[in-house]
PDB file of C-alpha atoms in Angstrom:
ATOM      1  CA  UNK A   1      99.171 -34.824  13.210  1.00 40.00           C
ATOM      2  CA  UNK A   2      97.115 -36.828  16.184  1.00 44.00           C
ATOM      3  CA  UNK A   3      99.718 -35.203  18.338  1.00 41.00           C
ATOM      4  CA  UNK A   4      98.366 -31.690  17.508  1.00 43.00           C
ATOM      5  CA  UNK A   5      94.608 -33.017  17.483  1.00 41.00           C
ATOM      6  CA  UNK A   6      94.712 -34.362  20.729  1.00 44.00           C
ATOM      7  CA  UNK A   7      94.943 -30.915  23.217  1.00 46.00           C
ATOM      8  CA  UNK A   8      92.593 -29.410  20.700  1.00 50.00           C
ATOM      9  CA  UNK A   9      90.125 -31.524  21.439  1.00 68.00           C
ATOM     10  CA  UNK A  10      89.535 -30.334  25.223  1.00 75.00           C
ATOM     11  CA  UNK A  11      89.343 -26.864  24.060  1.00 73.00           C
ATOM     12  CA  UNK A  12      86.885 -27.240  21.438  1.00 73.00           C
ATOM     13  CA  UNK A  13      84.971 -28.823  23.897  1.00 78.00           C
ATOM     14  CA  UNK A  14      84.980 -26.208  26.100  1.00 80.00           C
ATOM     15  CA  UNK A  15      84.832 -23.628  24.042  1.00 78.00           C
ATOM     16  CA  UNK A  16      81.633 -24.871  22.833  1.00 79.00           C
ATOM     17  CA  UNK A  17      80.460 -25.021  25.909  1.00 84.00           C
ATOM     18  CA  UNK A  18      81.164 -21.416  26.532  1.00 85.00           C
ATOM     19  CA  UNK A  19      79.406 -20.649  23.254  1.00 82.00           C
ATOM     20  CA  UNK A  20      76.058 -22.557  24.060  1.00 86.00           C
ATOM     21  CA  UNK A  21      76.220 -21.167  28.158  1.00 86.00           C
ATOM     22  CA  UNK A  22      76.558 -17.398  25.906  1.00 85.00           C
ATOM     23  CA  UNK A  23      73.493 -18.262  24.058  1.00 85.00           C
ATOM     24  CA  UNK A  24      71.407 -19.832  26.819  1.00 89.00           C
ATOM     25  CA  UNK A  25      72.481 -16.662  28.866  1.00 88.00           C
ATOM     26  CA  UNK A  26      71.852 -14.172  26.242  1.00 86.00           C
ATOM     27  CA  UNK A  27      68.840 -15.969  25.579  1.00 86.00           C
ATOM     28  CA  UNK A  28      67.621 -15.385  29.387  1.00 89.00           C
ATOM     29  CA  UNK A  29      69.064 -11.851  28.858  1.00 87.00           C
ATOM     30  CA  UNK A  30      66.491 -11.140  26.181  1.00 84.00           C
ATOM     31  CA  UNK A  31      63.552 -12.569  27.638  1.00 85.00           C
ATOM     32  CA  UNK A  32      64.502 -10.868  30.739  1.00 87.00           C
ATOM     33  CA  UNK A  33      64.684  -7.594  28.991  1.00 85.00           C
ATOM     34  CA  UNK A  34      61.787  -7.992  26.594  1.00 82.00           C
ATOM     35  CA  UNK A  35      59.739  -8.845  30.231  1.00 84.00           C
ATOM     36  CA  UNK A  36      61.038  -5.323  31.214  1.00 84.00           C
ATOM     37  CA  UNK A  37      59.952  -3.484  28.288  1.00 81.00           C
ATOM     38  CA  UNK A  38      56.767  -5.306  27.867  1.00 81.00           C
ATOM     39  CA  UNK A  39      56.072  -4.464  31.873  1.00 82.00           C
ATOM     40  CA  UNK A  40      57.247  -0.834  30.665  1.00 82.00           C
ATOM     41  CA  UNK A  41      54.733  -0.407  27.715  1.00 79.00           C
ATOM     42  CA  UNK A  42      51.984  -1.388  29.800  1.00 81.00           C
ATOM     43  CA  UNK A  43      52.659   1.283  32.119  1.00 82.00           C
ATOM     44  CA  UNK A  44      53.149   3.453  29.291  1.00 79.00           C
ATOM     45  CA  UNK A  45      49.898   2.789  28.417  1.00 79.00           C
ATOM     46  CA  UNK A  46      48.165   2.798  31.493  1.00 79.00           C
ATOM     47  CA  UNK A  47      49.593   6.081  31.898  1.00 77.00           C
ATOM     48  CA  UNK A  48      48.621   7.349  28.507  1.00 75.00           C
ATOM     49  CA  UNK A  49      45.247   6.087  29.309  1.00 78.00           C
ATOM     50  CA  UNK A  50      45.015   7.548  32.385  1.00 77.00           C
ATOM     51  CA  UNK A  51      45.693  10.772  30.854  1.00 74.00           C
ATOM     52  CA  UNK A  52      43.554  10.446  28.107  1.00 74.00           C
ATOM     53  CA  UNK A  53      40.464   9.789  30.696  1.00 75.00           C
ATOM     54  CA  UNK A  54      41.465  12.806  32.545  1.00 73.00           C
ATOM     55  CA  UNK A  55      41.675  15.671  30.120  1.00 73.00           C
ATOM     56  CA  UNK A  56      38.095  15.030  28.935  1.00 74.00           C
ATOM     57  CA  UNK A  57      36.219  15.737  32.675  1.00 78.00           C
ATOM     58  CA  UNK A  58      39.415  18.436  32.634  1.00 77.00           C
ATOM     59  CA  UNK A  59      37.955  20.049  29.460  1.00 76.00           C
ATOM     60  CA  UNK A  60      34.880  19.884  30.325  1.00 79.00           C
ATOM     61  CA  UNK A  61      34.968  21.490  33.770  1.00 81.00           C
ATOM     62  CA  UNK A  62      37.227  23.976  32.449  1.00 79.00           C
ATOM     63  CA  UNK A  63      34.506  24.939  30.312  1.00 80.00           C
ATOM     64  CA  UNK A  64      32.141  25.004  32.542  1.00 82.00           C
ATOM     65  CA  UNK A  65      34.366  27.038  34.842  1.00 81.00           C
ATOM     66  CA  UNK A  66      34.737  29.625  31.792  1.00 81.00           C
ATOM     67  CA  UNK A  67      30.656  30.027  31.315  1.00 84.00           C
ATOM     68  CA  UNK A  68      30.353  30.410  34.963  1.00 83.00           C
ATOM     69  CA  UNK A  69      33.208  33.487  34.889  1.00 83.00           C
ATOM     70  CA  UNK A  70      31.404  34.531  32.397  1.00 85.00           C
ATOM     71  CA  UNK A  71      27.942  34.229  33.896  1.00 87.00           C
ATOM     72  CA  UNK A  72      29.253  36.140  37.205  1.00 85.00           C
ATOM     73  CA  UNK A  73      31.208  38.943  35.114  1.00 82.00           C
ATOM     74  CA  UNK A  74      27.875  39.558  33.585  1.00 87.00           C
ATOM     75  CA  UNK A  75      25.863  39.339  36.699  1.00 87.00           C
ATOM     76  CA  UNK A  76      28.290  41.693  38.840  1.00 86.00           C
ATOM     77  CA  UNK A  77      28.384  43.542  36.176  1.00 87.00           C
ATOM     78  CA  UNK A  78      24.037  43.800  36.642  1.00 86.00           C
ATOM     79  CA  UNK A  79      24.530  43.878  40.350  1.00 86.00           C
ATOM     80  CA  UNK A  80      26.601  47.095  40.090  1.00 83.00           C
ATOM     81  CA  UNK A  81      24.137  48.724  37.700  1.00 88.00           C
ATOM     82  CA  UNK A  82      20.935  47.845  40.258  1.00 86.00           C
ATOM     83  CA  UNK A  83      23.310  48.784  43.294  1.00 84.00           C
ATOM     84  CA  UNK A  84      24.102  52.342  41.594  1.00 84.00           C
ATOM     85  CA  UNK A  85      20.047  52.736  41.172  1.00 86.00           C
ATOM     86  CA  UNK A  86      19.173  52.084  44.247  1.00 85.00           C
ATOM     87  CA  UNK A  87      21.896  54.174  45.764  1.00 82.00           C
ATOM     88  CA  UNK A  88      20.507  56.816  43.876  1.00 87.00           C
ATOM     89  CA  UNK A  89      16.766  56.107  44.462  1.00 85.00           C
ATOM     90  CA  UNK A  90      17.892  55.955  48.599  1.00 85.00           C
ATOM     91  CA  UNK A  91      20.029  58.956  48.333  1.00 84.00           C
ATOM     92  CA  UNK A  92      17.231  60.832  46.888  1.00 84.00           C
ATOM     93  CA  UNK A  93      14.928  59.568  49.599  1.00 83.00           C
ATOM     94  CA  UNK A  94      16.573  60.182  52.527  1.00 82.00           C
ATOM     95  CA  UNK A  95      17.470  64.152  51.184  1.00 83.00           C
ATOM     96  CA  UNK A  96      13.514  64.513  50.373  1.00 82.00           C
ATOM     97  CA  UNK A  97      12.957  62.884  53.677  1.00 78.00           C
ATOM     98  CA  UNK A  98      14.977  64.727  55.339  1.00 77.00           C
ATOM     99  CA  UNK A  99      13.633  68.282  53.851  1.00 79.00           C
ATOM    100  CA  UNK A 100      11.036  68.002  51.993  1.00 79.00           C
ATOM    101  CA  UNK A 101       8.736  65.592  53.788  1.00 79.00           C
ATOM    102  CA  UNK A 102       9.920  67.124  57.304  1.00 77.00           C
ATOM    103  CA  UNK A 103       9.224  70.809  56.283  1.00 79.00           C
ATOM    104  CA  UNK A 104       5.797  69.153  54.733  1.00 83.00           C
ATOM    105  CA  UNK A 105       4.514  67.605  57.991  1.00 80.00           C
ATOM    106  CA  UNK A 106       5.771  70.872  59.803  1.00 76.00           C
ATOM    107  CA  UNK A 107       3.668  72.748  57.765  1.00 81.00           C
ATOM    108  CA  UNK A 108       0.924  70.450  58.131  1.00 80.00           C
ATOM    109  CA  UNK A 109       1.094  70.202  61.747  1.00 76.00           C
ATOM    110  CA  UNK A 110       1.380  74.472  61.882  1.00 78.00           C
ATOM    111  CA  UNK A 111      -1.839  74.533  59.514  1.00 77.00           C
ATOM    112  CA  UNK A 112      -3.457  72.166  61.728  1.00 75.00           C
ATOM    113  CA  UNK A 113      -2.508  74.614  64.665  1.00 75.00           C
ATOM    114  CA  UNK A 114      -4.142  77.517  63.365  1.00 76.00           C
ATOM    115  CA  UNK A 115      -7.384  75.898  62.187  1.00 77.00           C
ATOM    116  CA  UNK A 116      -7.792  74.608  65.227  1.00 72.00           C
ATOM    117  CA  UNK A 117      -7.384  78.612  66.481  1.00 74.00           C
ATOM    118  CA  UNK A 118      -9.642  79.517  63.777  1.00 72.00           C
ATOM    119  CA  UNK A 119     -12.387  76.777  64.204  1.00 71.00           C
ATOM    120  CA  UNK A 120     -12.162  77.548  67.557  1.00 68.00           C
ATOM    121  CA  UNK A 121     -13.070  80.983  67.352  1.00 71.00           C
ATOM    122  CA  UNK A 122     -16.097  80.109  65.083  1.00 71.00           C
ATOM    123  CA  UNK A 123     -17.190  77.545  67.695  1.00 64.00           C
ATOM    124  CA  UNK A 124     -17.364  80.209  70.403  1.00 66.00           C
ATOM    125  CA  UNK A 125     -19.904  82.535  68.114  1.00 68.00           C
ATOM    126  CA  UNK A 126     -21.801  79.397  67.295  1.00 65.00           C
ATOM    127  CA  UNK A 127     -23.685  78.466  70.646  1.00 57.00           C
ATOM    128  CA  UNK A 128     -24.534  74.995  71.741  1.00 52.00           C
ATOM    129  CA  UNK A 129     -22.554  71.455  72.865  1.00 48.00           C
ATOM    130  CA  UNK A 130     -20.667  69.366  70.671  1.00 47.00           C
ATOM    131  CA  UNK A 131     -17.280  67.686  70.119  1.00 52.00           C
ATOM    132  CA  UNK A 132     -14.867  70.596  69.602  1.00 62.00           C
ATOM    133  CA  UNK A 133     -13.196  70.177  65.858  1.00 68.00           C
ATOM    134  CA  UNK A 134     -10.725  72.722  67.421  1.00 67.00           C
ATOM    135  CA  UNK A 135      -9.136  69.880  69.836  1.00 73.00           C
ATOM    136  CA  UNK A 136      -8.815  67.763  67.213  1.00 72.00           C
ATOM    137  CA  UNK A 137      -7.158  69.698  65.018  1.00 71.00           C
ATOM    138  CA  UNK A 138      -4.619  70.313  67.874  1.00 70.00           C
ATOM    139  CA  UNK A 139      -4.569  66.250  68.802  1.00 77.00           C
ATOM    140  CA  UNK A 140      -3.514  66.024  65.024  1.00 76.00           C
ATOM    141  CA  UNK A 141      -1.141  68.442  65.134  1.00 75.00           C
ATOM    142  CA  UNK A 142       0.499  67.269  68.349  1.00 77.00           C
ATOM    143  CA  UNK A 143       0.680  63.850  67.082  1.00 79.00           C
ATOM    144  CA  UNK A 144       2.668  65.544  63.609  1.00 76.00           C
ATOM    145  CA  UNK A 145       4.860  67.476  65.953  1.00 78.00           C
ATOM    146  CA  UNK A 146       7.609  64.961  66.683  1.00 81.00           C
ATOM    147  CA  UNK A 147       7.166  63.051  62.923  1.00 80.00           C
ATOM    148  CA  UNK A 148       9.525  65.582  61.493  1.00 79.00           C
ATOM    149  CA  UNK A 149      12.348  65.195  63.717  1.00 83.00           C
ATOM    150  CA  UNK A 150      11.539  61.291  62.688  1.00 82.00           C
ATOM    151  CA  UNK A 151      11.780  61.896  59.343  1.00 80.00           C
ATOM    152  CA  UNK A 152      14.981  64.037  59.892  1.00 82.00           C
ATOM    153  CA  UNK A 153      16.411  60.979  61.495  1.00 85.00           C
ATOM    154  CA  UNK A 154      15.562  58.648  58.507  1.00 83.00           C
ATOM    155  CA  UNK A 155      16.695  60.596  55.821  1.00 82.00           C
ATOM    156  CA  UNK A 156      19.702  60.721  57.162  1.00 84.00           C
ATOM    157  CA  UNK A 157      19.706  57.127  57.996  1.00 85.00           C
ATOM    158  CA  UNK A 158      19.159  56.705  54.084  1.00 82.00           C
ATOM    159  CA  UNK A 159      21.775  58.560  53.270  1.00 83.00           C
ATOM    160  CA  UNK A 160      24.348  57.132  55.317  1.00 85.00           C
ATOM    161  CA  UNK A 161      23.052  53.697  53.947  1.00 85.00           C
ATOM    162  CA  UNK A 162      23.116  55.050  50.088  1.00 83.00           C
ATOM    163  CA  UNK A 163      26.993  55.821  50.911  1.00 84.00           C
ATOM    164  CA  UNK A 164      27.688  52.566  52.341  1.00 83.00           C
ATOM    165  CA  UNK A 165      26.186  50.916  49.087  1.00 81.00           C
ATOM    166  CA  UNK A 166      28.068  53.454  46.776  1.00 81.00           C
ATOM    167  CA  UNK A 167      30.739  52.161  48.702  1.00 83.00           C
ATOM    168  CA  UNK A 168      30.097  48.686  47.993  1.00 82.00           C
ATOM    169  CA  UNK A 169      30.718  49.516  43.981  1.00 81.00           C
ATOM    170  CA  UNK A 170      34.626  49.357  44.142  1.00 84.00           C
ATOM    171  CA  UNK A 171      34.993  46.168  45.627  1.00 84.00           C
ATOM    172  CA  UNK A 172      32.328  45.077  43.114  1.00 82.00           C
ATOM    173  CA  UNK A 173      34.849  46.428  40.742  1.00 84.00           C
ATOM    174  CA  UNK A 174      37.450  44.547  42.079  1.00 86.00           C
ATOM    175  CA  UNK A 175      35.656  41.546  42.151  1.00 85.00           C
ATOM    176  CA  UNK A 176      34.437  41.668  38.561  1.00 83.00           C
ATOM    177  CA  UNK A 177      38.191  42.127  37.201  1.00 86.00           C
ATOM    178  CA  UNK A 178      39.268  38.954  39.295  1.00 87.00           C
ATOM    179  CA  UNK A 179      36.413  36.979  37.762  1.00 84.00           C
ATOM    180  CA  UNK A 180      37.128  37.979  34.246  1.00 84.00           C
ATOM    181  CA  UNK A 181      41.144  37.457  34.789  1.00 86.00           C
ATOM    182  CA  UNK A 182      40.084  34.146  35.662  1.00 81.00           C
ATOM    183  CA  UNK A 183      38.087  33.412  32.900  1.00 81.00           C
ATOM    184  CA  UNK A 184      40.615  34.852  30.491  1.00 82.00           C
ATOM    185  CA  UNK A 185      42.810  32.121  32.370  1.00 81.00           C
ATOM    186  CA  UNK A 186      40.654  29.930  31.876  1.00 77.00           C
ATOM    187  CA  UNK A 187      40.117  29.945  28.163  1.00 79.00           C
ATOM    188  CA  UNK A 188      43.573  30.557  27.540  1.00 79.00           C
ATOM    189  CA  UNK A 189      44.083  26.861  29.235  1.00 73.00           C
ATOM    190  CA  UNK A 190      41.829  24.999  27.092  1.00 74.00           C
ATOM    191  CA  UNK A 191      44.305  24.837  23.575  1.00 79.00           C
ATOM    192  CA  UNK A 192      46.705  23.387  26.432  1.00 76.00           C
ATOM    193  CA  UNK A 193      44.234  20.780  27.634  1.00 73.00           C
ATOM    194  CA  UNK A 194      43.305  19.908  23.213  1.00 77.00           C
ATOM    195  CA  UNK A 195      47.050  19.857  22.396  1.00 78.00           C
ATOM    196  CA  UNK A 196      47.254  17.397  25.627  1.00 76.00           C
ATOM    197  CA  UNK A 197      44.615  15.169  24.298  1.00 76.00           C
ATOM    198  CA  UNK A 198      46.002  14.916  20.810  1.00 80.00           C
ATOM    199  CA  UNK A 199      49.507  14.022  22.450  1.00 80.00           C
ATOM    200  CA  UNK A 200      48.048  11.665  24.978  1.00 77.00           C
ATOM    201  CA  UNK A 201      46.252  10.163  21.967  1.00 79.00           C
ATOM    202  CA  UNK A 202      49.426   9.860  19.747  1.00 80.00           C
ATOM    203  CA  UNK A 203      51.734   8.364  22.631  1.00 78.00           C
ATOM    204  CA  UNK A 204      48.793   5.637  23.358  1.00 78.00           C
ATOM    205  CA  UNK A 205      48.485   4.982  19.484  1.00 80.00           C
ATOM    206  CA  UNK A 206      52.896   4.494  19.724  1.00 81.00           C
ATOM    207  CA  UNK A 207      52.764   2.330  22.324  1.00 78.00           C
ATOM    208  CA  UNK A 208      49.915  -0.338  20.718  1.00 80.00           C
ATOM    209  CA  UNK A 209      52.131   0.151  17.804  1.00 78.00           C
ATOM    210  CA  UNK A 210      55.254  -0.744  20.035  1.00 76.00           C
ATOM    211  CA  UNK A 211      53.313  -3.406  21.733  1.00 75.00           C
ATOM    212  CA  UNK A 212      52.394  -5.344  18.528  1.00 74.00           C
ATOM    213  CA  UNK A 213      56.061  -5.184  17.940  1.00 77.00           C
ATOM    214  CA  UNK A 214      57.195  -6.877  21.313  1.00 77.00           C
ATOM    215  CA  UNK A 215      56.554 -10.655  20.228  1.00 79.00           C
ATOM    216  CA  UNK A 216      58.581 -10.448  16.616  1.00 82.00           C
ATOM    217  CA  UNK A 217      61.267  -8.116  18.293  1.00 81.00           C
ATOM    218  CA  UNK A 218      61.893 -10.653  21.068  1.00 81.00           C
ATOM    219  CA  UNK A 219      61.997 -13.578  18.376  1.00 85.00           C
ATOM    220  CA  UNK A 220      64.490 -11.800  16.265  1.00 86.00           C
ATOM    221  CA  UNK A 221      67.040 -11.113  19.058  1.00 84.00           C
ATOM    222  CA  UNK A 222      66.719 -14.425  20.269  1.00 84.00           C
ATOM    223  CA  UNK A 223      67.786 -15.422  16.278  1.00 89.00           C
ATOM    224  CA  UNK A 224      70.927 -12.979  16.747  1.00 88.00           C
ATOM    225  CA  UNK A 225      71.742 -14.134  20.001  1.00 86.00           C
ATOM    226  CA  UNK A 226      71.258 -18.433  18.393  1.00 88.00           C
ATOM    227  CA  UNK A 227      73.310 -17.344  14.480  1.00 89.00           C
ATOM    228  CA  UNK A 228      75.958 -15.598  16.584  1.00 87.00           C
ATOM    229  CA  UNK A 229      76.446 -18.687  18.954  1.00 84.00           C
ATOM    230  CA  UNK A 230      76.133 -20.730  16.112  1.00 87.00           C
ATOM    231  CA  UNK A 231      78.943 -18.351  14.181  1.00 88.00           C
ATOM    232  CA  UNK A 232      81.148 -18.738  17.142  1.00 84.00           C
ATOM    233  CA  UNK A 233      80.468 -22.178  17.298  1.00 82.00           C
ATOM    234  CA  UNK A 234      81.952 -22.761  13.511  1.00 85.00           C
ATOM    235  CA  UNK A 235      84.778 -20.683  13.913  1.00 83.00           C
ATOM    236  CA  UNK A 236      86.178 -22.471  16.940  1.00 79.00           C
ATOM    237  CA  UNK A 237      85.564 -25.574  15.013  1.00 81.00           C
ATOM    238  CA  UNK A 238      86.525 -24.328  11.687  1.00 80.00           C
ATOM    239  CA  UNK A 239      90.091 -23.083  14.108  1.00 77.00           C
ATOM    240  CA  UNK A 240      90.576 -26.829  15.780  1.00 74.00           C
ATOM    241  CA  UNK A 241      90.184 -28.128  12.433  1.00 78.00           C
ATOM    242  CA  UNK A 242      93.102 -25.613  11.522  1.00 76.00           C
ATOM    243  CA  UNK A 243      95.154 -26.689  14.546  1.00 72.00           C
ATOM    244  CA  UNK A 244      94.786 -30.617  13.845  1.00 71.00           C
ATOM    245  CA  UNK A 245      95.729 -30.725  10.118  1.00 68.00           C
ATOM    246  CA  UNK A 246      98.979 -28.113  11.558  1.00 58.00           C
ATOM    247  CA  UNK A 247     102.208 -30.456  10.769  1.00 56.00           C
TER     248      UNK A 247
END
């Protein structure tokens, strides 16, 4: 009987010592990875914070960005209306300009022509010296002579400018479809940036939740780690026991 205690002595010994170098590592082991996953929530919620802080001035400009699309639809929208008026309002101009007001002064000037012929003919029957209403007349209708050619020259002009603004109206168009596309985009982006929020919320709620948990998590696998050492521990002593009382 002491013959078969004696060499189990030295094991028990050292396989006690393996036991309590398992627990002090696995002990190490746990703190080491509860450090990581502490070190890993706060990230977690640094990041979760992060995005939580960002989708609200994200919201927010996005809104902004959609009443501004909307604002510029609207006022393109007014711009093309004026810009059709006014090429309408010039068109009309430059045609009466170049017609109506021309043939006007050309019959003003010709009018002025022959009463100047006429007055002049009275002024010979009518003796005596005085300024000659004739030669006026004719200064007048010299100085109308070249005015329709002018007015010729601007109605045209107006014209040609009323067709570069009616030309304007497509890229106006254009413009106005982009803008409200974008809106459209816009708005359609904003559930995305609430149903961000709520998750960003939820995760951030999770990972207080996970943090509060850290502490009592790391105690109970240090209490594995200890009751499995410690079962370890009584089976190889419960086993040398075994091998001493052996005949």
């Amino acid at each position: 009987m002491n013959a078969s205690s004696s060499p189990g002595s030295p094991l028990l010994v050292v396989g006690l010592l393996a036991v309590a170098g398992a627990v002090v590592a696995g002990l190490v082991l746990v703190q080491r990875v509860g450090t990581t996953y502490a070190d890993g929530l706060d990230v977690a919620a640094d990041s979760a914070a992060l995005a939580t802080d960002s989708v609200d001035p994200l919201a927010s400009m996005t809104d902004n960005l959609v009443t501004f699309a909307d604002a510029a639809e609207t006022g393109i929208a007014d711009a093309r209306v004026v810009l059709a008026s006014a090429q309408v309002s010039i068109d009309e101009l430059g045609v009466s300009a170049e017609t109506s007001l021309a043939e006007t002064t050309e019959g003003v000037a010709s009018l002025a022509e022959r009463l100047a012929g006429v007055v002049e003919s009275i002024e010979r029957i009518i003796p005596g010296d005085r300024e000659s209403v004739a030669e006026d007349l004719r200064q007048v209708a010299d100085g109308l002579e070249p005015v329709p050619a002018d007015l010729r020259a601007l109605g045209a002009q107006l014209q040609e400018t009323a067709g570069e603004i009616e030309g304007v109206d497509p890229t106006l168009a254009e413009l106005g479809t982009s803008v409200a596309a974008l809106g459209d985009d816009l708005a359609s982006f904003a559930p995305a940036l609430d149903q961000l929020q709520v998750t960003a919320d939820g995760l951030a709620r999770r990972i207080d939740d996970a943090g509060d948990r850290v502490e009592t998590d790391l105690w109970l696998a240090r209490l594995v780690v200890v009751l499995l050492g410690m079962i370890i521990a009584v089976a190889l002593i419960l086993a040398d026991r075994r091998a001493r009382v052996r005949p």
